Structure formats: structure tokens, C-alpha cells
Coordinates of N, CA and C in Angstrom, one line a residue:
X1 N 121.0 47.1 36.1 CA 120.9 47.2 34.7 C 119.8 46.2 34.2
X2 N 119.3 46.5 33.0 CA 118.1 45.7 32.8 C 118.7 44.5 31.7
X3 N 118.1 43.5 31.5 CA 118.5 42.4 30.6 C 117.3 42.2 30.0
X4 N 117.3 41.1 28.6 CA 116.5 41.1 27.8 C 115.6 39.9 28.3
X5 N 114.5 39.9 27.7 CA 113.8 38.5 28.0 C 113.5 37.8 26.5
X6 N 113.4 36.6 26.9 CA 113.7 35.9 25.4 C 113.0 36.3 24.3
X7 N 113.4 36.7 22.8 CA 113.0 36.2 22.0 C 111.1 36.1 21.7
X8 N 110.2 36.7 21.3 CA 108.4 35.8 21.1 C 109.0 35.7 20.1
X9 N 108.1 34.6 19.4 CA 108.0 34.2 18.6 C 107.6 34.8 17.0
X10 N 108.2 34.6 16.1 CA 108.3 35.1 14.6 C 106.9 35.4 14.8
X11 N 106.6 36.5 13.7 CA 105.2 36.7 12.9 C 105.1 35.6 12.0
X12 N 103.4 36.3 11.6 CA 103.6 35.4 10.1 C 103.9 36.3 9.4
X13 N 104.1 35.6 8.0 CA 105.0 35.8 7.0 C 104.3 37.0 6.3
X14 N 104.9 38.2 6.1 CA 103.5 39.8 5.5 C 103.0 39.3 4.3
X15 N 103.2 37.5 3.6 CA 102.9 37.9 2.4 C 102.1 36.1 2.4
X16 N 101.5 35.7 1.7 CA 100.8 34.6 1.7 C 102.1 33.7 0.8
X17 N 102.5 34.5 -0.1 CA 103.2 33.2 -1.3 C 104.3 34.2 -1.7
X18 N 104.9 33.6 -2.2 CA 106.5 34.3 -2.5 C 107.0 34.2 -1.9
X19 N 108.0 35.4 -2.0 CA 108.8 36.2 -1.4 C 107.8 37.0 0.0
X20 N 108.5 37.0 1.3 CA 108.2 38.4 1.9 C 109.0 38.7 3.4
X21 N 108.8 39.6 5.0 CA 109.3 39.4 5.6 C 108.5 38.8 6.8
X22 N 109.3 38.5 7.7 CA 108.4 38.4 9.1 C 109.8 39.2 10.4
X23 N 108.9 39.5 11.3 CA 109.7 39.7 12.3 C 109.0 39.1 14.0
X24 N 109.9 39.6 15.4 CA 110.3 40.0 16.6 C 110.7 40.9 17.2
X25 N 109.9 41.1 18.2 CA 110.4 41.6 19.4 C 111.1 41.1 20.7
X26 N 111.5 41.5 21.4 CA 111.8 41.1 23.0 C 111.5 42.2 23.7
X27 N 111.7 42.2 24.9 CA 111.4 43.4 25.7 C 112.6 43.5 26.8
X28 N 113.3 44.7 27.5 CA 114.1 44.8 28.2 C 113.6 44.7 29.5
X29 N 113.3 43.1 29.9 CA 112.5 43.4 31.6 C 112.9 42.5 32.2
X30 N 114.2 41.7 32.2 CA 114.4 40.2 32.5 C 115.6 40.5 33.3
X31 N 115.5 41.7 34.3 CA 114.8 43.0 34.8 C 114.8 43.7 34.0
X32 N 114.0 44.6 34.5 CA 113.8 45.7 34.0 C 114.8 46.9 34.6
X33 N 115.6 47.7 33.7 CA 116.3 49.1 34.4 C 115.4 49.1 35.5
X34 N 116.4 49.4 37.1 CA 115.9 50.1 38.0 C 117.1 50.8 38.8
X35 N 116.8 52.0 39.7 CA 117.6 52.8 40.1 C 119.0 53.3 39.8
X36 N 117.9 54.0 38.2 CA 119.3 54.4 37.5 C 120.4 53.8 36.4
X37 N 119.8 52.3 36.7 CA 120.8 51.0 35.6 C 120.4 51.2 34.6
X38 N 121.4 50.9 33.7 CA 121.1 51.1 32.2 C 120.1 49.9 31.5
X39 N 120.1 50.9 29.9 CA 118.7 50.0 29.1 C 119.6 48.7 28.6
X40 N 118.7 47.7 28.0 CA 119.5 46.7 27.7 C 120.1 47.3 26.4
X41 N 121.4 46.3 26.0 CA 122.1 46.4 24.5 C 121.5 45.7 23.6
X42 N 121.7 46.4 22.4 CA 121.6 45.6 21.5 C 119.9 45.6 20.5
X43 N 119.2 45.1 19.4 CA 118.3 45.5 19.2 C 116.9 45.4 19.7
X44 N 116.0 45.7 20.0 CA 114.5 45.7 20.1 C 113.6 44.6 19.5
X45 N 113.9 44.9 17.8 CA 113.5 44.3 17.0 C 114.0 43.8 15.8
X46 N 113.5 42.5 15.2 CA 114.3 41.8 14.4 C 113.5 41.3 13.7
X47 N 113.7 41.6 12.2 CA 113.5 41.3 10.8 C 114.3 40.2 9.6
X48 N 113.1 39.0 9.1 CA 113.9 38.4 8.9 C 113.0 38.0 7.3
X49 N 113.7 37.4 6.6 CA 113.3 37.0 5.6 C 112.2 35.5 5.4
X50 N 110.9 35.5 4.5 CA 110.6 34.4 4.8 C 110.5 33.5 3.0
X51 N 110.2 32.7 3.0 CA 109.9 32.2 1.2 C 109.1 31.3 1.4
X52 N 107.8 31.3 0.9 CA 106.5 30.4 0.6 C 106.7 29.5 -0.6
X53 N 105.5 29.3 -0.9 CA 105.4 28.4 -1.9 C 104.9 29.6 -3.0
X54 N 104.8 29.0 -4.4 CA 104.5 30.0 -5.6 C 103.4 30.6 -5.4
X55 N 103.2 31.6 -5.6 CA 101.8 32.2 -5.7 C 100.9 31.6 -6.5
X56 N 99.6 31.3 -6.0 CA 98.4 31.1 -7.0 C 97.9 32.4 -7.6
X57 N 96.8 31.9 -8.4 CA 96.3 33.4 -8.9 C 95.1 33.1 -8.9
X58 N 93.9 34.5 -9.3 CA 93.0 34.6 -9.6 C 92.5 34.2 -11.1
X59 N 93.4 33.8 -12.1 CA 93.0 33.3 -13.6 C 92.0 32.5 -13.4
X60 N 91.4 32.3 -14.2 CA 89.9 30.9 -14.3 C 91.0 30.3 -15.3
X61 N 90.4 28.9 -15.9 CA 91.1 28.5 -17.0 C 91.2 28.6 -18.1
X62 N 92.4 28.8 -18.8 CA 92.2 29.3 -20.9 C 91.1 28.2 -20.9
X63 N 90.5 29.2 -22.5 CA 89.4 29.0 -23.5 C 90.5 27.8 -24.3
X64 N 89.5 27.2 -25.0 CA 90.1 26.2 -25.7 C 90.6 27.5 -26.8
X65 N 91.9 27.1 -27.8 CA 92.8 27.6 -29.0 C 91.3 28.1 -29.9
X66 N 91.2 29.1 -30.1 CA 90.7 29.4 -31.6 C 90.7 28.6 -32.5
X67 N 89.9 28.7 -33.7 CA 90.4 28.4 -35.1 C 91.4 29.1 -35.9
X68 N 92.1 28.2 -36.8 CA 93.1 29.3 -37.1 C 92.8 30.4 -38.1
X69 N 93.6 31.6 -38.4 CA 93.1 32.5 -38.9 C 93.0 32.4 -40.1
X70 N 93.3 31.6 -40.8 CA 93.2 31.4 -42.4 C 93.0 29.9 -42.8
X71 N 92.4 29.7 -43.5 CA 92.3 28.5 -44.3 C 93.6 27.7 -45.3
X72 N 94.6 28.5 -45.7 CA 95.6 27.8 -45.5 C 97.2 28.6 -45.7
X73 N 97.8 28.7 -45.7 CA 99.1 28.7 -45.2 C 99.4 28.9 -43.8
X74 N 100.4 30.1 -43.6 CA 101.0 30.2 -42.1 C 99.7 31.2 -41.8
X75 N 99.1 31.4 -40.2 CA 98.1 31.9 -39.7 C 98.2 31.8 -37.7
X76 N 97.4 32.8 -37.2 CA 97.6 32.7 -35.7 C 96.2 31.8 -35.3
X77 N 96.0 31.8 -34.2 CA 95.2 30.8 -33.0 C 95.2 31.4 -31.7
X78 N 94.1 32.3 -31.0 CA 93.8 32.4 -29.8 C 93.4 31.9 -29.0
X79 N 94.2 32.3 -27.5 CA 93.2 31.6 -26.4 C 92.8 32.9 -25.5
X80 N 92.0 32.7 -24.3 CA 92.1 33.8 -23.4 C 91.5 33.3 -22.2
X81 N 92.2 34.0 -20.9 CA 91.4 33.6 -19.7 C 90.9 34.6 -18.9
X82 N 89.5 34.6 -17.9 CA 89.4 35.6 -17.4 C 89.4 35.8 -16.0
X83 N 90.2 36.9 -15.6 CA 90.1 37.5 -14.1 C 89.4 37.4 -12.9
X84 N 89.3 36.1 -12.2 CA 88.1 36.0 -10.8 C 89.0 36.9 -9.9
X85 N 88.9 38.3 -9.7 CA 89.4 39.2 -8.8 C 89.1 38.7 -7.5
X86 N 88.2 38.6 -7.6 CA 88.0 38.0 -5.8 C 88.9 36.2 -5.4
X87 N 88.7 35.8 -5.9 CA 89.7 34.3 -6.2 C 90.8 35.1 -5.7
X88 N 91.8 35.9 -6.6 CA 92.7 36.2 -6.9 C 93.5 37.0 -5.3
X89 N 92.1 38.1 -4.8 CA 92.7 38.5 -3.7 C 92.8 37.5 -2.5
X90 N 92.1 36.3 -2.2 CA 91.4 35.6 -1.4 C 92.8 35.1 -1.0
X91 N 94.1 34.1 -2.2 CA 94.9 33.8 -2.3 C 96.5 34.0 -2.6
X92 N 96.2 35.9 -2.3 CA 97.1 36.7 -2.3 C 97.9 37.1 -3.5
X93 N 97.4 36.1 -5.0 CA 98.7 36.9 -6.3 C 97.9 37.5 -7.2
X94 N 96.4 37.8 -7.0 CA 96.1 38.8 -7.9 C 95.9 38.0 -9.0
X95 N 95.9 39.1 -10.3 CA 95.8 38.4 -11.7 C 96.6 38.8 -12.3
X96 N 98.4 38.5 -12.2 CA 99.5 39.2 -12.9 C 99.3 37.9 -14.0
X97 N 99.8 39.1 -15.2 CA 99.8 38.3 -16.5 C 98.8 38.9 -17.7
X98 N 99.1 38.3 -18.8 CA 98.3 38.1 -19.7 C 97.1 37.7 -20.0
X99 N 95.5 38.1 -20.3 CA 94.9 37.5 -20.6 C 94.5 36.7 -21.8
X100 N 95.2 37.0 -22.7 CA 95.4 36.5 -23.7 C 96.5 35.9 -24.2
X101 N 96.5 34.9 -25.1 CA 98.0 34.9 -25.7 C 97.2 34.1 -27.6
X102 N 98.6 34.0 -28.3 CA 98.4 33.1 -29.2 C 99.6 32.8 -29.6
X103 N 99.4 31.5 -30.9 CA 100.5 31.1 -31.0 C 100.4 30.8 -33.1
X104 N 101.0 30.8 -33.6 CA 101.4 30.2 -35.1 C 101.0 28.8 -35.0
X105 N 100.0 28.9 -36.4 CA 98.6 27.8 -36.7 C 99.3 27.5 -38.5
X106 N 99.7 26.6 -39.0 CA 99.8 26.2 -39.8 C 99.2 25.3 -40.8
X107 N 98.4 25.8 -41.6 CA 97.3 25.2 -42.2 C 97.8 24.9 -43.9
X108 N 97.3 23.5 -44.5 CA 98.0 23.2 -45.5 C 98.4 24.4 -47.2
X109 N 98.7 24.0 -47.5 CA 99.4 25.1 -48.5 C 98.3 25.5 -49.4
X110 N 98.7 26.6 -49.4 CA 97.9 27.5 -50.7 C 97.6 27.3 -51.6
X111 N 98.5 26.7 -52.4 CA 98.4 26.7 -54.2 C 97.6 25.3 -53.9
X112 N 96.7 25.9 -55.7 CA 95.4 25.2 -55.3 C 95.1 25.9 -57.1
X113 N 95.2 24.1 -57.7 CA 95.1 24.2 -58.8 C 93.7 23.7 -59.2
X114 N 93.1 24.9 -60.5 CA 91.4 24.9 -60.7 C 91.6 24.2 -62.3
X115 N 91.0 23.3 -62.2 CA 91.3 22.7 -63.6 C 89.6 22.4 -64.1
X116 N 88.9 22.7 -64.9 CA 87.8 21.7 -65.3 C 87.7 21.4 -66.7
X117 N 87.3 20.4 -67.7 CA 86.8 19.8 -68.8 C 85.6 19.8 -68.9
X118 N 84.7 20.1 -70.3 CA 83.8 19.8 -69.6 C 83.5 19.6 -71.7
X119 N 82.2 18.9 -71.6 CA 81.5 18.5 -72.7 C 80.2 18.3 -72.9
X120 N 79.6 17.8 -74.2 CA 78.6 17.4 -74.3 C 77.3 18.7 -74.2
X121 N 77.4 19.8 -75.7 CA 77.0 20.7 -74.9 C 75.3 21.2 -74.8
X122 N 74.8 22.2 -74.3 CA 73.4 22.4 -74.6 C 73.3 23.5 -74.8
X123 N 72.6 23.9 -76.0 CA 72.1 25.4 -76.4 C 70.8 25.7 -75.6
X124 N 71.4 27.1 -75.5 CA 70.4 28.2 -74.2 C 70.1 29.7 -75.3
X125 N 69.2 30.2 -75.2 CA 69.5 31.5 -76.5 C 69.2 32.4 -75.1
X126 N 70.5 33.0 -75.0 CA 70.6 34.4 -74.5 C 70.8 35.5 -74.6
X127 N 70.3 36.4 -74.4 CA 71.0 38.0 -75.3 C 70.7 38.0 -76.6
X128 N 69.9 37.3 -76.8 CA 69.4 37.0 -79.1 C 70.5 36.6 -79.3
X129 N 71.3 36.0 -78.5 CA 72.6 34.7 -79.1 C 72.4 33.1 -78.5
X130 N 73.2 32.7 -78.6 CA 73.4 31.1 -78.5 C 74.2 30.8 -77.4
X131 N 73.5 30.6 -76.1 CA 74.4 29.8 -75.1 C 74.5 28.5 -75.6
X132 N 75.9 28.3 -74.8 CA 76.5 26.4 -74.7 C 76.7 26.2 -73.7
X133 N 76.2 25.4 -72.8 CA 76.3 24.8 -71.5 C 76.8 23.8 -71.4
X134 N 78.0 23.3 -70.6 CA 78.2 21.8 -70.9 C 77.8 21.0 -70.0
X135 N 77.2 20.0 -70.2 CA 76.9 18.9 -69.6 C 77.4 18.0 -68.8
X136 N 78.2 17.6 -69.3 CA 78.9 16.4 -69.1 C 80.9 17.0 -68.5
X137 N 81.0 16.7 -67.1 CA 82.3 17.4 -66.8 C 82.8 16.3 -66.3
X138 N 84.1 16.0 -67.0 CA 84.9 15.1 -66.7 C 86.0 15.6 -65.7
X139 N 86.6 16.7 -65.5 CA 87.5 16.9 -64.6 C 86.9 18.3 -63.8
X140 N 86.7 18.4 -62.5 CA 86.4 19.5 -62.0 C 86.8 20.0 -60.5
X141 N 88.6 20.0 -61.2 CA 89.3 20.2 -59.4 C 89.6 22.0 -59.4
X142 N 88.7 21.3 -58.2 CA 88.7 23.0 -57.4 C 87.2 23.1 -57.3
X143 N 86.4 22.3 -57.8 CA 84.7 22.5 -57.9 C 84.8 23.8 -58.5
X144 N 85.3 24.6 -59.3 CA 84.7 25.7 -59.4 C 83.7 25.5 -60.6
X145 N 83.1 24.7 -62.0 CA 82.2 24.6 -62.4 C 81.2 24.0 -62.4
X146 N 80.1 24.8 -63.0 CA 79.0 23.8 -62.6 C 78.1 23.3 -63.7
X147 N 77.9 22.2 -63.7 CA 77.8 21.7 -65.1 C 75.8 22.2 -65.4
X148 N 75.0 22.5 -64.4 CA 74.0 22.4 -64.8 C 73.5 23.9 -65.0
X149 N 74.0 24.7 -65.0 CA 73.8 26.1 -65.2 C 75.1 26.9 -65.4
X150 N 76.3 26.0 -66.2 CA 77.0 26.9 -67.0 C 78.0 27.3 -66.2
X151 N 78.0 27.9 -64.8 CA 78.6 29.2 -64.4 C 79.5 28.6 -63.6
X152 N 81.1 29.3 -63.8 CA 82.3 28.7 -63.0 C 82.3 29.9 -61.6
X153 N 82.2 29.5 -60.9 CA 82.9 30.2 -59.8 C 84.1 29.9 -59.2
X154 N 85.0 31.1 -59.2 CA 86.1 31.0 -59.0 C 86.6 30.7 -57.3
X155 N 87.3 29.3 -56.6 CA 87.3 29.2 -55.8 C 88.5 29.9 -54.9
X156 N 89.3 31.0 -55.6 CA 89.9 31.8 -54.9 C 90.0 32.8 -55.9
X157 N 90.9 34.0 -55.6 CA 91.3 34.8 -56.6 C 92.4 34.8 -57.2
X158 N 92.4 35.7 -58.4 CA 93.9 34.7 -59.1 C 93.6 34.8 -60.8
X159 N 94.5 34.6 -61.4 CA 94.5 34.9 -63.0 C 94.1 33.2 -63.4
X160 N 92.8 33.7 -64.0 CA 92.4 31.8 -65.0 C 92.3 32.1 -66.4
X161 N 92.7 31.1 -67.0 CA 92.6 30.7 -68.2 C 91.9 30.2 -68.9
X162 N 90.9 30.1 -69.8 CA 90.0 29.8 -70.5 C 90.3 29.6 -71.5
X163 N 89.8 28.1 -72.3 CA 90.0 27.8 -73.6 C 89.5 27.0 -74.2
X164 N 88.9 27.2 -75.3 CA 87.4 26.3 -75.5 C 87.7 25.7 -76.9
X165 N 87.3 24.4 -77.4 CA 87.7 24.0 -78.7 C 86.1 23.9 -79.4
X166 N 85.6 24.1 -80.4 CA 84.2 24.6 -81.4 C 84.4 23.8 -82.5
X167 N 83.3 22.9 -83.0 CA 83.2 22.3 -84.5 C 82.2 23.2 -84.9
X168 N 82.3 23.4 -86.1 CA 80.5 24.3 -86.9 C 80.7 23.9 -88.1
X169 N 79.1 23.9 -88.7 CA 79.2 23.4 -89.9 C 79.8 25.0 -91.1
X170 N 79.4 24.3 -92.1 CA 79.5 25.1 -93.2 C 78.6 26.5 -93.2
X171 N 78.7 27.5 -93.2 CA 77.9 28.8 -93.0 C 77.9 29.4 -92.1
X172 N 79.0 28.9 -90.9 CA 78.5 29.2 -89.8 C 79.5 30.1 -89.0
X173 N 79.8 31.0 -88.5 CA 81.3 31.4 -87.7 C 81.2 31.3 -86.5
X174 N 81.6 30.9 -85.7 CA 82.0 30.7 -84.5 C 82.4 31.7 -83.5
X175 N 82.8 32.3 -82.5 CA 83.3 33.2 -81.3 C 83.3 32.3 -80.1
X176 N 84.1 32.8 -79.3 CA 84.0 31.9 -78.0 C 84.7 33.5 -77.1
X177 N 83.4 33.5 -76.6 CA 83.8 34.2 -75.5 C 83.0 34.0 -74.1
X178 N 83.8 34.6 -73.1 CA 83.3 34.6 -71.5 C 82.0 35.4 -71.0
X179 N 81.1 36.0 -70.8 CA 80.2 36.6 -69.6 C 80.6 36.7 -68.5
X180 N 81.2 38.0 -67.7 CA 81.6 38.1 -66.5 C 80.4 38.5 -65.8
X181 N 80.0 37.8 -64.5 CA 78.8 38.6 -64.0 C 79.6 39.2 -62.1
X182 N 78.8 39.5 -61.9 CA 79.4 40.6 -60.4 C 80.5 39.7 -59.6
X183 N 80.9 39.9 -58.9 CA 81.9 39.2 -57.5 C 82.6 38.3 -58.8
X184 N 83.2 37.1 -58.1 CA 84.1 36.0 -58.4 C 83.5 35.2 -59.6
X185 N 82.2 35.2 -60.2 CA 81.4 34.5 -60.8 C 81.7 34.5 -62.6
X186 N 81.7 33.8 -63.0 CA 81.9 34.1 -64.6 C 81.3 32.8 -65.5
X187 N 80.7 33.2 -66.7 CA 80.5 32.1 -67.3 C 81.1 31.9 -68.6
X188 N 80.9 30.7 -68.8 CA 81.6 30.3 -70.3 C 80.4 30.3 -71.0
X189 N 80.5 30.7 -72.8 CA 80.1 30.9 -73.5 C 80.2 30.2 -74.8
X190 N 80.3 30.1 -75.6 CA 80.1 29.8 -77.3 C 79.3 30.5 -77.6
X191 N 79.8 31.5 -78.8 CA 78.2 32.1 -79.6 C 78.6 32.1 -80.3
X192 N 77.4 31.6 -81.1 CA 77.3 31.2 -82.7 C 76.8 32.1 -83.3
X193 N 77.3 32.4 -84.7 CA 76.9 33.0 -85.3 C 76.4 33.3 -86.8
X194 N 75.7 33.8 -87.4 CA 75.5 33.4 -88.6 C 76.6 34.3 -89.9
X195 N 76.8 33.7 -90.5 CA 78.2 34.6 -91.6 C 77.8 35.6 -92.0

């Protein structure tokens, strides 16, 4: 009858990182069947489990975070990294995953109060009327006025309020109104007028 001979030695492992298997053989020659004796018992070959260390990958390293997407309230932030395919096969894990990701960027609050004063004025004759420009601005939060050419620009969008106080002499009537000009832009007025 024939018997086995020991055992060679494990493979390596089918997989560089993870999870994977390895196996053995032996051979029935330790004799070998002769004159009719039977084959050895039992298996041929043997399969076994093996476990590495974590797979590396082919990623290069994220981009530094984006800026966030808005200037202020709640807003996102990207990053992204990219695929050295050859890196990736060299070390067996490929490029599983995401190239991208982001995350919630929180930037200071919205409300954003536009207040200006402004005085001291200067006549401009526009339109065959009477511009008033004011001079002299004592409060101007939000920057949206500008004292040297009149014109507020609005530093977001949104409903504003306008309100202007006027002395005139005797003869004279007064109106206070605005000049809208294209986009966000508007100016303040006084026109004077004759009775």
C-alpha cells in the first residue's frame, strides 16, 4: 500500500492584505502503491485560511477642505483625492472608496443690519432738478453708503427703508425721493422744487 509523505510547505497567501487563502500538497510515495496495493487515504490537498495586515491603497493624499460654500450661515466644504492606479495595483487594494467627500462648514450668521446717517448736504443739478448728496456720514454699518457720490449700494438683498428729514425756506416745496439705477444700486435724493 502506498503512504503519504509529509506535508510541503503552505503557499503564499493568494492575496497581499486582507483576508485570503493559501494551501498544500503531499504526495502518495512514502511508498508509493506497488503490486496492486492501494492509493493512500485521505486528502491530496489542503486549503487553509490566511489574514494579513489592512490593505494599503492606491489614494495620493486629500486636497486641503475647500472654502466654505457661503459667506454666512450653514454651508458645505470639499476635499478630494486622486487615484495612483499603478501605486494601488503594486500594493494589492486598488482605489476602493470615495474620491471625494465633504462635510458642514458653519459660517457666522446672516442677519446683517444696514443702517447709515448721513448729513451736511451738497447740491448736484440733475435731470433739471436738484441733487443732495450728503457729506458728512456719521453711521455707515453695512458700508452700503457712499458719501462722495451719493449712491447706497445694497450690501445684500432684502427690503430697505429710507427716510430723509428736509428744512426749506419760504417758497419753496420739497419731495424726497429715491433714483433706482440697474442691479443692487440706488440713490438717495431731495428735489427741490419751486411752488
Amino acid at each position: 500500500d502506498g503512504h503519504w509523505a509529509p506535508w510541503v510547505q503552505w503557499s503564499e497567501c493568494d492575496v497581499t492584505c486582507e483576508n485570503g487563502t493559501r494551501s498544500r500538497v503531499r504526495s502518495c510515495d512514502n511508498p508509493a502503491p506497488a503490486q496492486g496495493g492501494d492509493e493512500c487515504i485521505g486528502p491530496k490537498h489542503e486549503q487553509d485560511f490566511c489574514v494579513l495586515q489592512t490593505c494599503l491603497d492606491g489614494w495620493d493624499s486629500w486636497s486641503n477642505w475647500s472654502s466654505c460654500s457661503v459667506t454666512c450661515g450653514q454651508g458645505l466644504k470639499h476635499r478630494h483625492r486622486t487615484c495612483n492606479d499603478t501605486m494601488g495595483t503594486m500594493l494589492g487594494g486598488g482605489c476602493l472608496g470615495n474620491d471625494q467627500e465633504q462635510m458642514e462648514c458653519k459660517m457666522k450668521s446672516c442677519d446683517m443690519v444696514v443702517v447709515f446717517f448721513a448729513h451736511v448736504p451738497r447740491f448736484l443739478t440733475i435731470y433739471n432738478q436738484i441733487k443732495i448728496e450728503y457729506q458728512v456720514v456719521t453711521v455707515n454699518k453695512g458700508g452700503g453708503y457712499n458719501s462722495s457720490n451719493g449712491v447706497f449700494t445694497a450690501p445684500r438683498e432684502g427690503l430697505y427703508l429710507f427716510t430723509s428729514q428736509t428744512c426749506i425756506d419760504n417758497g419753496l416745496q420739497a419731495y424726497t425721493g429715491i433714483v433706482k439705477n440697474v442691479g443692487k444700486q440706488s440713490r438717495t435724493a431731495v428735489i427741490i422744487s419751486e411752488k
